[in-house]
Short mmCIF file of C-alpha atoms and ligand atoms in Angstrom, two decimals:
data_model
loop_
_atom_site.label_atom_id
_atom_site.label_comp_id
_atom_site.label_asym_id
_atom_site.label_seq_id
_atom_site.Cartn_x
_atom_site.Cartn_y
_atom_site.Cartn_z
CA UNK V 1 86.93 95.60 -3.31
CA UNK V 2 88.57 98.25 -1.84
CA UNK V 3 91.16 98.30 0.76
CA UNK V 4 88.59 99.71 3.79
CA UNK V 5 86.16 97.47 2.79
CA UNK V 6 88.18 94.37 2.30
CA UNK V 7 89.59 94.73 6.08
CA UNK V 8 86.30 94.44 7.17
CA UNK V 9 85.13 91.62 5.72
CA UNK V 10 88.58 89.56 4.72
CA UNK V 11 88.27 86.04 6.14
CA UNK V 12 85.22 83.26 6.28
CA UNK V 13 81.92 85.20 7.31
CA UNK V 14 79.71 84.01 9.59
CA UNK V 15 79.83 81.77 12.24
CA UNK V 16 78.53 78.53 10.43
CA UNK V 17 77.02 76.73 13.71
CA UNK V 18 75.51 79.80 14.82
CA UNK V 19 75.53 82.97 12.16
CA UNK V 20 77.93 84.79 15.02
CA UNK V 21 79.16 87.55 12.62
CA UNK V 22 82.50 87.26 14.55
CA UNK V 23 83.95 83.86 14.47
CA UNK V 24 83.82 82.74 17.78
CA UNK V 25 86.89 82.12 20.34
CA UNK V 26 87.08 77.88 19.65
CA UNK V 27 88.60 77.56 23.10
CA UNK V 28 89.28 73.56 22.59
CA UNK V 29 92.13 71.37 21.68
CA UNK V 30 90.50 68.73 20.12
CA UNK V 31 87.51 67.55 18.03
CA UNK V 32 84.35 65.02 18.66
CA UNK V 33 84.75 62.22 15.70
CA UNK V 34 81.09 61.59 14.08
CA UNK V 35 81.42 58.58 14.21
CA UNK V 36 84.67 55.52 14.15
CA UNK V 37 87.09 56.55 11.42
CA UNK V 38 85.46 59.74 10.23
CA UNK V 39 86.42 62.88 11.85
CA UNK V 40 84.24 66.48 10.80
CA UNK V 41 87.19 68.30 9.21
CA UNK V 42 88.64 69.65 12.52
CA UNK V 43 91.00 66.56 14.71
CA UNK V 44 93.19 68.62 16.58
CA UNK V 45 94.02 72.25 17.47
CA UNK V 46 97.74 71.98 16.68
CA UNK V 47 96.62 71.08 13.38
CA UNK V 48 94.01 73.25 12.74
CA UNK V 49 91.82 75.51 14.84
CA UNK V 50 88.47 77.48 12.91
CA UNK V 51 89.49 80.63 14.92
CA UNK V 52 93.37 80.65 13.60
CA UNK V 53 91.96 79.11 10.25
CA UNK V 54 89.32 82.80 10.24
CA UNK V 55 92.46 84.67 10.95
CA UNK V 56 94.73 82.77 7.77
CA UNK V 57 91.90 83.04 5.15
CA UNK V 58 91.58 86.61 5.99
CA UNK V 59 95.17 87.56 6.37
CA UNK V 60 95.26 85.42 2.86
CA UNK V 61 92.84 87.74 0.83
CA UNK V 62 94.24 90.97 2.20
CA UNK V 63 98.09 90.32 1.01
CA UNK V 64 96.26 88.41 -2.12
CA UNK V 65 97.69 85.12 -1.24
CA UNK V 66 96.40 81.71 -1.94
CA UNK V 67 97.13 80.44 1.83
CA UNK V 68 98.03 81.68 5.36
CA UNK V 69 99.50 79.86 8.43
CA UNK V 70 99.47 81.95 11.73
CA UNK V 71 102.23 81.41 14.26
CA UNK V 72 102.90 81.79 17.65
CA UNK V 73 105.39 85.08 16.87
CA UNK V 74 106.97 86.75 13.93
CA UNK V 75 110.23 84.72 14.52
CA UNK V 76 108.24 81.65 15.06
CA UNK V 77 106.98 82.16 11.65
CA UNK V 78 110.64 83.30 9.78
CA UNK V 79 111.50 80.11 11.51
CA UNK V 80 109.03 77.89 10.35
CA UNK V 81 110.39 79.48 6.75
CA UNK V 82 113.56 78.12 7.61
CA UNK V 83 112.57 74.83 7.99
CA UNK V 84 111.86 74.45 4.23
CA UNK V 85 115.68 74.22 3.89
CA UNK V 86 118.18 71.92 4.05
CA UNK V 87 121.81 71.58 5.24
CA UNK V 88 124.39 73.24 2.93
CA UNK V 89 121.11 75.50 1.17
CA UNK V 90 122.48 79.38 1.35
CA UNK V 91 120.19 82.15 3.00
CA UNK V 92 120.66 85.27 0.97
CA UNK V 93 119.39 87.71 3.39
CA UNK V 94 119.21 91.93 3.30
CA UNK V 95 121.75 93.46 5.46
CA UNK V 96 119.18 95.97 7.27
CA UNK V 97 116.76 93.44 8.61
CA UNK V 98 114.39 93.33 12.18
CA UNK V 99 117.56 92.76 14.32
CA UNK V 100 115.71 89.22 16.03
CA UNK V 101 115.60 87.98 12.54
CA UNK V 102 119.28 88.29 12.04
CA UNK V 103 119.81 86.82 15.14
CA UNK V 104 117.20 84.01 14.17
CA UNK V 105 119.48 83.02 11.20
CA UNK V 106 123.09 84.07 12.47
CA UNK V 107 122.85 82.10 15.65
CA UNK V 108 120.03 79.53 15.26
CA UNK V 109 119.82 78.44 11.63
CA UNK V 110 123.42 78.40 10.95
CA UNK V 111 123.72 76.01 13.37
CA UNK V 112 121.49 73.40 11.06
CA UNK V 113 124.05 74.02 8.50
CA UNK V 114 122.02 76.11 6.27
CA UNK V 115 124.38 79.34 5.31
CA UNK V 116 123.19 82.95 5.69
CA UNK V 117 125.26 85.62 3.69
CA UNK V 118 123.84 89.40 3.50
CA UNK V 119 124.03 91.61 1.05
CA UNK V 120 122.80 95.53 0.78
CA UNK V 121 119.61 94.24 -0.92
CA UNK V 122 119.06 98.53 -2.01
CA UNK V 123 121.69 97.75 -4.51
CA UNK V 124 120.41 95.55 -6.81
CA UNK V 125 124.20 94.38 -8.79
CA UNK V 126 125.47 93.95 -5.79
CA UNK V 127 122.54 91.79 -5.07
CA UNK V 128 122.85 89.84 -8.13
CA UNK V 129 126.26 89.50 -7.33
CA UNK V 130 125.74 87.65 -4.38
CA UNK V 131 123.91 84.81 -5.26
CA UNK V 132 125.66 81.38 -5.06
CA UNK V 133 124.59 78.33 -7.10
CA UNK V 134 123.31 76.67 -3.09
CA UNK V 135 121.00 79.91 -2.99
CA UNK V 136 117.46 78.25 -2.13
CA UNK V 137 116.03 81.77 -0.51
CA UNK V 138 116.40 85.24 -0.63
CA UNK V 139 115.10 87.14 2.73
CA UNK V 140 114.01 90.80 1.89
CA UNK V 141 112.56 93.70 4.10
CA UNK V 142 111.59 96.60 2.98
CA UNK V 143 111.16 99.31 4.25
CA UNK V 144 114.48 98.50 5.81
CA UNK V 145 114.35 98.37 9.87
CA UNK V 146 115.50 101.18 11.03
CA UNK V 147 117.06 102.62 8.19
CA UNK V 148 113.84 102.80 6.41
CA UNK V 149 115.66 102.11 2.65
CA UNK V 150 113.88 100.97 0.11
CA UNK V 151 114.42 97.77 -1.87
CA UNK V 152 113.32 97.57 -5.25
CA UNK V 153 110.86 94.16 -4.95
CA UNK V 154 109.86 93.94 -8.54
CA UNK V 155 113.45 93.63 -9.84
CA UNK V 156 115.12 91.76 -6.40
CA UNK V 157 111.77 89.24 -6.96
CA UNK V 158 112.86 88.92 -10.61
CA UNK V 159 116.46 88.52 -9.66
CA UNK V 160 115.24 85.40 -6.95
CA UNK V 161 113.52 83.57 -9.27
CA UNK V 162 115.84 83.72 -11.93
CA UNK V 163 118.32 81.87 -9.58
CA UNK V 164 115.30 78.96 -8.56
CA UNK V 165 115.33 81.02 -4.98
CA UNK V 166 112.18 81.56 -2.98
CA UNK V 167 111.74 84.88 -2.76
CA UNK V 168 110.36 85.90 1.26
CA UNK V 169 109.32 89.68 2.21
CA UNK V 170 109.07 90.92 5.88
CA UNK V 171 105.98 93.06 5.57
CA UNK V 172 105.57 94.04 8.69
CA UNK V 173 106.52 97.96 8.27
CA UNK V 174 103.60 98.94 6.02
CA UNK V 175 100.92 96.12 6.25
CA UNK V 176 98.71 94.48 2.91
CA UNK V 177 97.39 98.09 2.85
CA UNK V 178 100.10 99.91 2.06
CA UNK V 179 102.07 97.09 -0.13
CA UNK V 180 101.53 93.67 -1.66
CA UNK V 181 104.81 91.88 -2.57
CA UNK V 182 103.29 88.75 -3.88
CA UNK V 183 101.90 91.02 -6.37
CA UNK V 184 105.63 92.37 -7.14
CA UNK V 185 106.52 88.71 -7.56
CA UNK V 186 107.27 87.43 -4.09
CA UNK V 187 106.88 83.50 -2.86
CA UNK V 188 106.01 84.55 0.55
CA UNK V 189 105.20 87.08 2.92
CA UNK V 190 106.00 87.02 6.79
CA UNK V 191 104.21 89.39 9.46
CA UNK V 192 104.34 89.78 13.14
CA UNK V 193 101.36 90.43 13.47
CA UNK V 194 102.49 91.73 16.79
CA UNK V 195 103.02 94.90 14.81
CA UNK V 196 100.34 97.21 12.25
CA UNK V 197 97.86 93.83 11.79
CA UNK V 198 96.66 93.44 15.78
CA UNK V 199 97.91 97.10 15.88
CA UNK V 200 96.94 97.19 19.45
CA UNK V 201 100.33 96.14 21.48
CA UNK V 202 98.41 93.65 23.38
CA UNK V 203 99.17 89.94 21.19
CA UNK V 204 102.51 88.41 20.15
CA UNK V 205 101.89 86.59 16.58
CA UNK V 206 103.21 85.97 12.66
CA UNK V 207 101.84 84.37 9.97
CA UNK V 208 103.39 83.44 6.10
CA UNK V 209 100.96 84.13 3.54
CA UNK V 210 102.34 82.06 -0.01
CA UNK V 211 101.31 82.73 -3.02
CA UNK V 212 101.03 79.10 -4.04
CA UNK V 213 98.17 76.48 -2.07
CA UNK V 214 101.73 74.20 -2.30
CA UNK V 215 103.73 76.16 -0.48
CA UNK V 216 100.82 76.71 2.13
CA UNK V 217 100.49 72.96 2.43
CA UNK V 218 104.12 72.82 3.12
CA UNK V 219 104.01 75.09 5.76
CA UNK V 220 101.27 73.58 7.17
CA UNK V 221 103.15 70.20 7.64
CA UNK V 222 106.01 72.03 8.81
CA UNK V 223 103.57 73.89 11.40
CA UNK V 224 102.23 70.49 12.57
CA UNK V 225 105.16 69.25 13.28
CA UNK V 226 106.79 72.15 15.12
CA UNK V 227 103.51 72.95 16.75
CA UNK V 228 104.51 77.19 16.96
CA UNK V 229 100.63 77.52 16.70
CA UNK V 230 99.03 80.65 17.34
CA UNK V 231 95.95 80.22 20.02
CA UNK V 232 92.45 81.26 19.38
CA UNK V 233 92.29 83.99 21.92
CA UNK V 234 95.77 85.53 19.92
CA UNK V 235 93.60 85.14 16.64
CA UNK V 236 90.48 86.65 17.52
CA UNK V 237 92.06 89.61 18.92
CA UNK V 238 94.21 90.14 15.51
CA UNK V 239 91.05 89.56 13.56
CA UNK V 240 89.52 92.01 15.19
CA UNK V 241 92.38 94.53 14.57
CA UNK V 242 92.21 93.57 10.83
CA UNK V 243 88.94 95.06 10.80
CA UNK V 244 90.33 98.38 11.46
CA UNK V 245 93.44 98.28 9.50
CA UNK V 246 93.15 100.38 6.86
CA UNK V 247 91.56 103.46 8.71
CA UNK V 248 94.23 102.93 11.07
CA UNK V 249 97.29 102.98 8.41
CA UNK V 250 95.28 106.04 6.86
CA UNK V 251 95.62 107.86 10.40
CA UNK V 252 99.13 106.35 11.71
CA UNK V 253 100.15 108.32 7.79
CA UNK V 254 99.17 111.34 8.74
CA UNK V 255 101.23 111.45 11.86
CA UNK V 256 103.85 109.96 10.23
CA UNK V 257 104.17 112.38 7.27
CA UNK V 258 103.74 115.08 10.16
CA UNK V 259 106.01 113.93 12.23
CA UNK V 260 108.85 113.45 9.87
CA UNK V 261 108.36 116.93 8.25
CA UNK V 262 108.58 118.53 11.81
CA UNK V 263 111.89 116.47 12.42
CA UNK V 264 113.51 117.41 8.87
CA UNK V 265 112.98 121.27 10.14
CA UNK V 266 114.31 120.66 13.32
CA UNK V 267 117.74 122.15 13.95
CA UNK V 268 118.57 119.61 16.35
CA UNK V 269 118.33 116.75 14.14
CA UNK V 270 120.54 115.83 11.58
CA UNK V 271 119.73 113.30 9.06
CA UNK V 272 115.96 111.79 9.30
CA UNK V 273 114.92 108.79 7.35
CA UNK V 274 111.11 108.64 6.25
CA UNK V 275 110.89 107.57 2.37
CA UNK V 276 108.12 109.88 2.45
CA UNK V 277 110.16 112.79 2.32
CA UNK V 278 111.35 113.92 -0.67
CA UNK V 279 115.05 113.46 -0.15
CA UNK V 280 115.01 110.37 0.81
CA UNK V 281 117.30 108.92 -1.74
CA UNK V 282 114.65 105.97 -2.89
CA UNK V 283 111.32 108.34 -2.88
CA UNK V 284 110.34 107.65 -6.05
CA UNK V 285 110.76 104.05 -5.74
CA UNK V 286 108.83 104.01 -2.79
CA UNK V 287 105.49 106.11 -4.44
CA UNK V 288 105.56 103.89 -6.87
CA UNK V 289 106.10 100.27 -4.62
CA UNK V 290 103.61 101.03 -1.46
CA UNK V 291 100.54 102.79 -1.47
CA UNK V 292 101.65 105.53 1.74
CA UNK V 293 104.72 105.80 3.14
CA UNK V 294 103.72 104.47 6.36
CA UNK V 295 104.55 105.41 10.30
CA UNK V 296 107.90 104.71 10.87
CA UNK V 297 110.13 107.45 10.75
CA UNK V 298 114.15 107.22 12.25
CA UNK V 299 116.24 110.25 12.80
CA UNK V 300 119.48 111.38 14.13
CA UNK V 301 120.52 113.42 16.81
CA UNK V 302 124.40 114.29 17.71
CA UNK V 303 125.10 111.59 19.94
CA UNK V 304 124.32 108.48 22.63
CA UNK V 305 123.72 111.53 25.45
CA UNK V 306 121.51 113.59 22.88
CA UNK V 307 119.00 110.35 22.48
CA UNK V 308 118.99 109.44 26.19
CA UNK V 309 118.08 112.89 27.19
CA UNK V 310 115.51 112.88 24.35
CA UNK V 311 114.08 109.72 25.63
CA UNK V 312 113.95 110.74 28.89
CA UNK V 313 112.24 113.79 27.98
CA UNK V 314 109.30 112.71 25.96
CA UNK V 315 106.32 112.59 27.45
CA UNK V 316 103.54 110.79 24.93
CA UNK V 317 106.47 108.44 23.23
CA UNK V 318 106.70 105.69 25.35
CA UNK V 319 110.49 104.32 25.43
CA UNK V 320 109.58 100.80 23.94
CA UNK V 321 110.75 98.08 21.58
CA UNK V 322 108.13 97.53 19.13
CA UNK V 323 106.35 99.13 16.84
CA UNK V 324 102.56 99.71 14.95
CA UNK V 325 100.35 100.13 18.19
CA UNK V 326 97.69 102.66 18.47
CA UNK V 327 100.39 104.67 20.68
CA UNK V 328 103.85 106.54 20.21
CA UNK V 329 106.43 104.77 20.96
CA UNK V 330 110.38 105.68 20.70
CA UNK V 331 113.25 103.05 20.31
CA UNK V 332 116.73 103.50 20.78
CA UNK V 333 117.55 100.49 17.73
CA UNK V 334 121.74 100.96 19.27
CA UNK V 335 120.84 99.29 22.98
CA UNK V 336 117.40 98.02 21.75
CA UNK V 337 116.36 96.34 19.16
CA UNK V 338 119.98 96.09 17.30
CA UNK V 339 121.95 95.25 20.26
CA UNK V 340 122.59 91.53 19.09
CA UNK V 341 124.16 93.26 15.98
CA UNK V 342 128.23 93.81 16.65
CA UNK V 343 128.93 96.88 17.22
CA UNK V 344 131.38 97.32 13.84
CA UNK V 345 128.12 96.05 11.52
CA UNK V 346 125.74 98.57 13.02
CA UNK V 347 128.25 101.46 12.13
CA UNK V 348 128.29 99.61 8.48
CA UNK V 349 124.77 100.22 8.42
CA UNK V 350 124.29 103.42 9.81
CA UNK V 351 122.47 102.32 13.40
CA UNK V 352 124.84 105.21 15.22
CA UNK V 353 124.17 105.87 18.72
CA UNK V 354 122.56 108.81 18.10
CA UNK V 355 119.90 107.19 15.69
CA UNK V 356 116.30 107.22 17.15
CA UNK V 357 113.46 105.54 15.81
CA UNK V 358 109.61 106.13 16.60
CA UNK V 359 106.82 104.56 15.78
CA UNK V 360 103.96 106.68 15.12
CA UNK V 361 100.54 106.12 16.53
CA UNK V 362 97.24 106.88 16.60
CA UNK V 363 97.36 110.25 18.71
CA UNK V 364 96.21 113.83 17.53
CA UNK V 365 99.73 115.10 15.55
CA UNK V 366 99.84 118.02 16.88
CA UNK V 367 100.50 116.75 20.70
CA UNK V 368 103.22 114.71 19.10
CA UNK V 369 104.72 117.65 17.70
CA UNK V 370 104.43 119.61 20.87
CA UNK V 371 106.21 116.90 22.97
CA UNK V 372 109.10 116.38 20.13
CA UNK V 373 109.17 119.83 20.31
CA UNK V 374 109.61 120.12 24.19
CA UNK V 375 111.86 117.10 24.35
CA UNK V 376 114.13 118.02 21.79
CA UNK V 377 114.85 121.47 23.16
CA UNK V 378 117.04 120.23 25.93
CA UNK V 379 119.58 119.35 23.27
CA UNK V 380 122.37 121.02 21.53
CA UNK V 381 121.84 121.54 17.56
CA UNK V 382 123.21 118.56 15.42
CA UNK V 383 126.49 118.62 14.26
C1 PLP P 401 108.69 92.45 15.42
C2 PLP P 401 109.22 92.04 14.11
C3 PLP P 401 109.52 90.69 13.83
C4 PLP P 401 109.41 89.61 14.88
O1 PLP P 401 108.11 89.41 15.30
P1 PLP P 401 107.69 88.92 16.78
O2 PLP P 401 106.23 88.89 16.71
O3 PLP P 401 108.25 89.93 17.73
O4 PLP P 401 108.31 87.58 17.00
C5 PLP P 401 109.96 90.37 12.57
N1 PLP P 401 110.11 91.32 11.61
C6 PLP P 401 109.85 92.61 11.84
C7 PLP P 401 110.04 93.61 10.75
C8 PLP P 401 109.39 93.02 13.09
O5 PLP P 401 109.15 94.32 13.31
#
């Protein structure tokens, strides 16, 4: 099946009880036994719910997975990853990642003794290079957030496995419909679903597709113990979103490509990062990896003033963390999103105080253009 259609129909069907063609909100936390000793499949909502179980199956068959577990967030569900380690197992994680998940691991899983090293993930010896014999994951993200660099998953997957690592990719930029890393060779993939799979800004989720039923039953157990479940209402409401996904990545493309053309013309922007634009040092990695380039598109202007008065100045960008909603938003990664990374490490990776980052949505192009246009006129040209 195609992508379009898949969206729509990805997940179990029809209400079994009552031929619903939506499954139903199961608003309950537990389950009538049939009878002493024999339950019907469902016991308790922690450990399973059919409206969370709807959302896994169909979350599952869109990233071609064999199993799905949906969480209460994206970190709940990187954490839930975590838990498959053990004291003195290393973390070999991309240097460029979603700044809460290097938070997550610098701050919260170091302190269970696992180790977390990270390594620029774009350069694949390097990469190699940093593998140590305790290696028992490798943590990728690609397109990078917000550099929006590209790593190479079919040779960093081959490089994982080689070393007995489980390879995990953050998928959240660019959704099942615009790339499939299990298909590329990863163990796992991790979504907030908060982002491009709700797409609607108004549910906090994750969920870990594996590419293995044993990997899924792990996480399962892990999930049941930990109890970060998502609830029914959060699943229905990203089920319904999945229906719409792939028209909506089609449409938050266009903008995208738009608005990152505009930008790269602009005189008041210096460097802008979109690996749909031909310059972008990894383009032709990236047409051949994902199947778009996607919506998120960072750029530079000269300096911290520049970017607040741009801010300040847009009209349909709302100044917001988060990304993949039907509207516009702009992020300031420096004071936002990437404040919990030191100061020193941000320069390292290019997060300057000038760099801006937008996420595009679902508006008509040109009224983006007109209010990047208007906004970005207050400033002086880029150095
Ligand atoms: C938002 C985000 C997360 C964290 O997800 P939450 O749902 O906010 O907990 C992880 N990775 C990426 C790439 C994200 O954008």
């Amino acid at each position: 099946m195609k992508p379009k259609t898949l969206c729509v129909h990805a997940g179990p069907g029809p209400d079994p009880a009552t031929g619903a063609v939506n499954t139903p909100i199961y608003a309950t936390s537990t389950y009538a036994y049939a009878r002493f000793g024999e339950h019907r499949g469902w016991e308790y909502s922690r450990t399973a719910n059919p409206t969370r179980v709807a959302l896994e199956r169909a979350v599952a068959h869109l990233e071609g997975g064999a199993d799905a577990c949906a969480f209460a967030s994206g970190m709940a569900a990187i954490d839930a990853l975590t838990d498959l380690l053990q004291p003195g197992d290393h973390i070999l994680a991309a240097d460029n990642l979603y700044g809460g998940t290097y938070r997550l691991f610098t701050t919260v899983t170091a302190r269970h003794g696992v180790r977390i090293s990270f390594v620029d993930a774009t350069d694949l010896d390097a990469l190699e290079g940093a593998f140590t014999p305790a290696t028992r994951m490798l943590f990728l993200e690609t397109p990078t957030n917000p550099m929006m660099a590209i790593v190479d998953l079919q040779a960093a997957c081959r490089l994982g496995r080689a070393r007995g690592a489980l390879v995990v990719v953050d998928n959240t930029f660019l959704s099942p419909v615009l790339q499939q890393p299990l298909a590329l060779g990863a163990d796992a993939v991790v979504h907030s679903t908060t982002k491009y799979l709700n797409g609607h800004s108004d549910a906090v989720g994750g969920v870990v597709v594996t590419a293995t039923p044993e990997l899924g039953e792990q996480l399962h157990r892990i999930q049941n113990s930990a109890g970060a479940v998502m609830g029914p209402f959060d699943a229905f409401l990203v089920l319904r979103g999945l229906r719409t996904l792939a028209v909506r990545m089609a449409a938050h493309e266009e903008g995208g490509r738009a608005v990152a053309a505009f930008l790269a013309a602009h005189p008041a922007v210096g460097k802008v990062h979109y690996p749909g634009l031909p310059h972008h040092p990894q383009h032709d990695l990236a047409r051949r990896q994902q199947r778009g380039f996607g919506a998120m598109v960072a750029f530079e202007v000269a300096d911290l003033a520049a970017a607040e008065a741009v801010c300040n100045r847009l009209q349909i960008f709302t100044l917001a963390e988060s990304l993949g909603g039907v509207e516009s938003l702009v992020c300031h990664p420096a004071t936002m999103t990437h404040a919990a990374v030191p100061p020193e490490e941000r320069r390292r990776l290019g997060i300057t105080d000038g760099l801006l980052r937008l996420s595009v949505g679902l508006e008509d192009p040109e009224d983006l253009l007109a209010d990047l246009a208007q906004a970005l006129a207050v400033i002086s040209p880029a150095p």
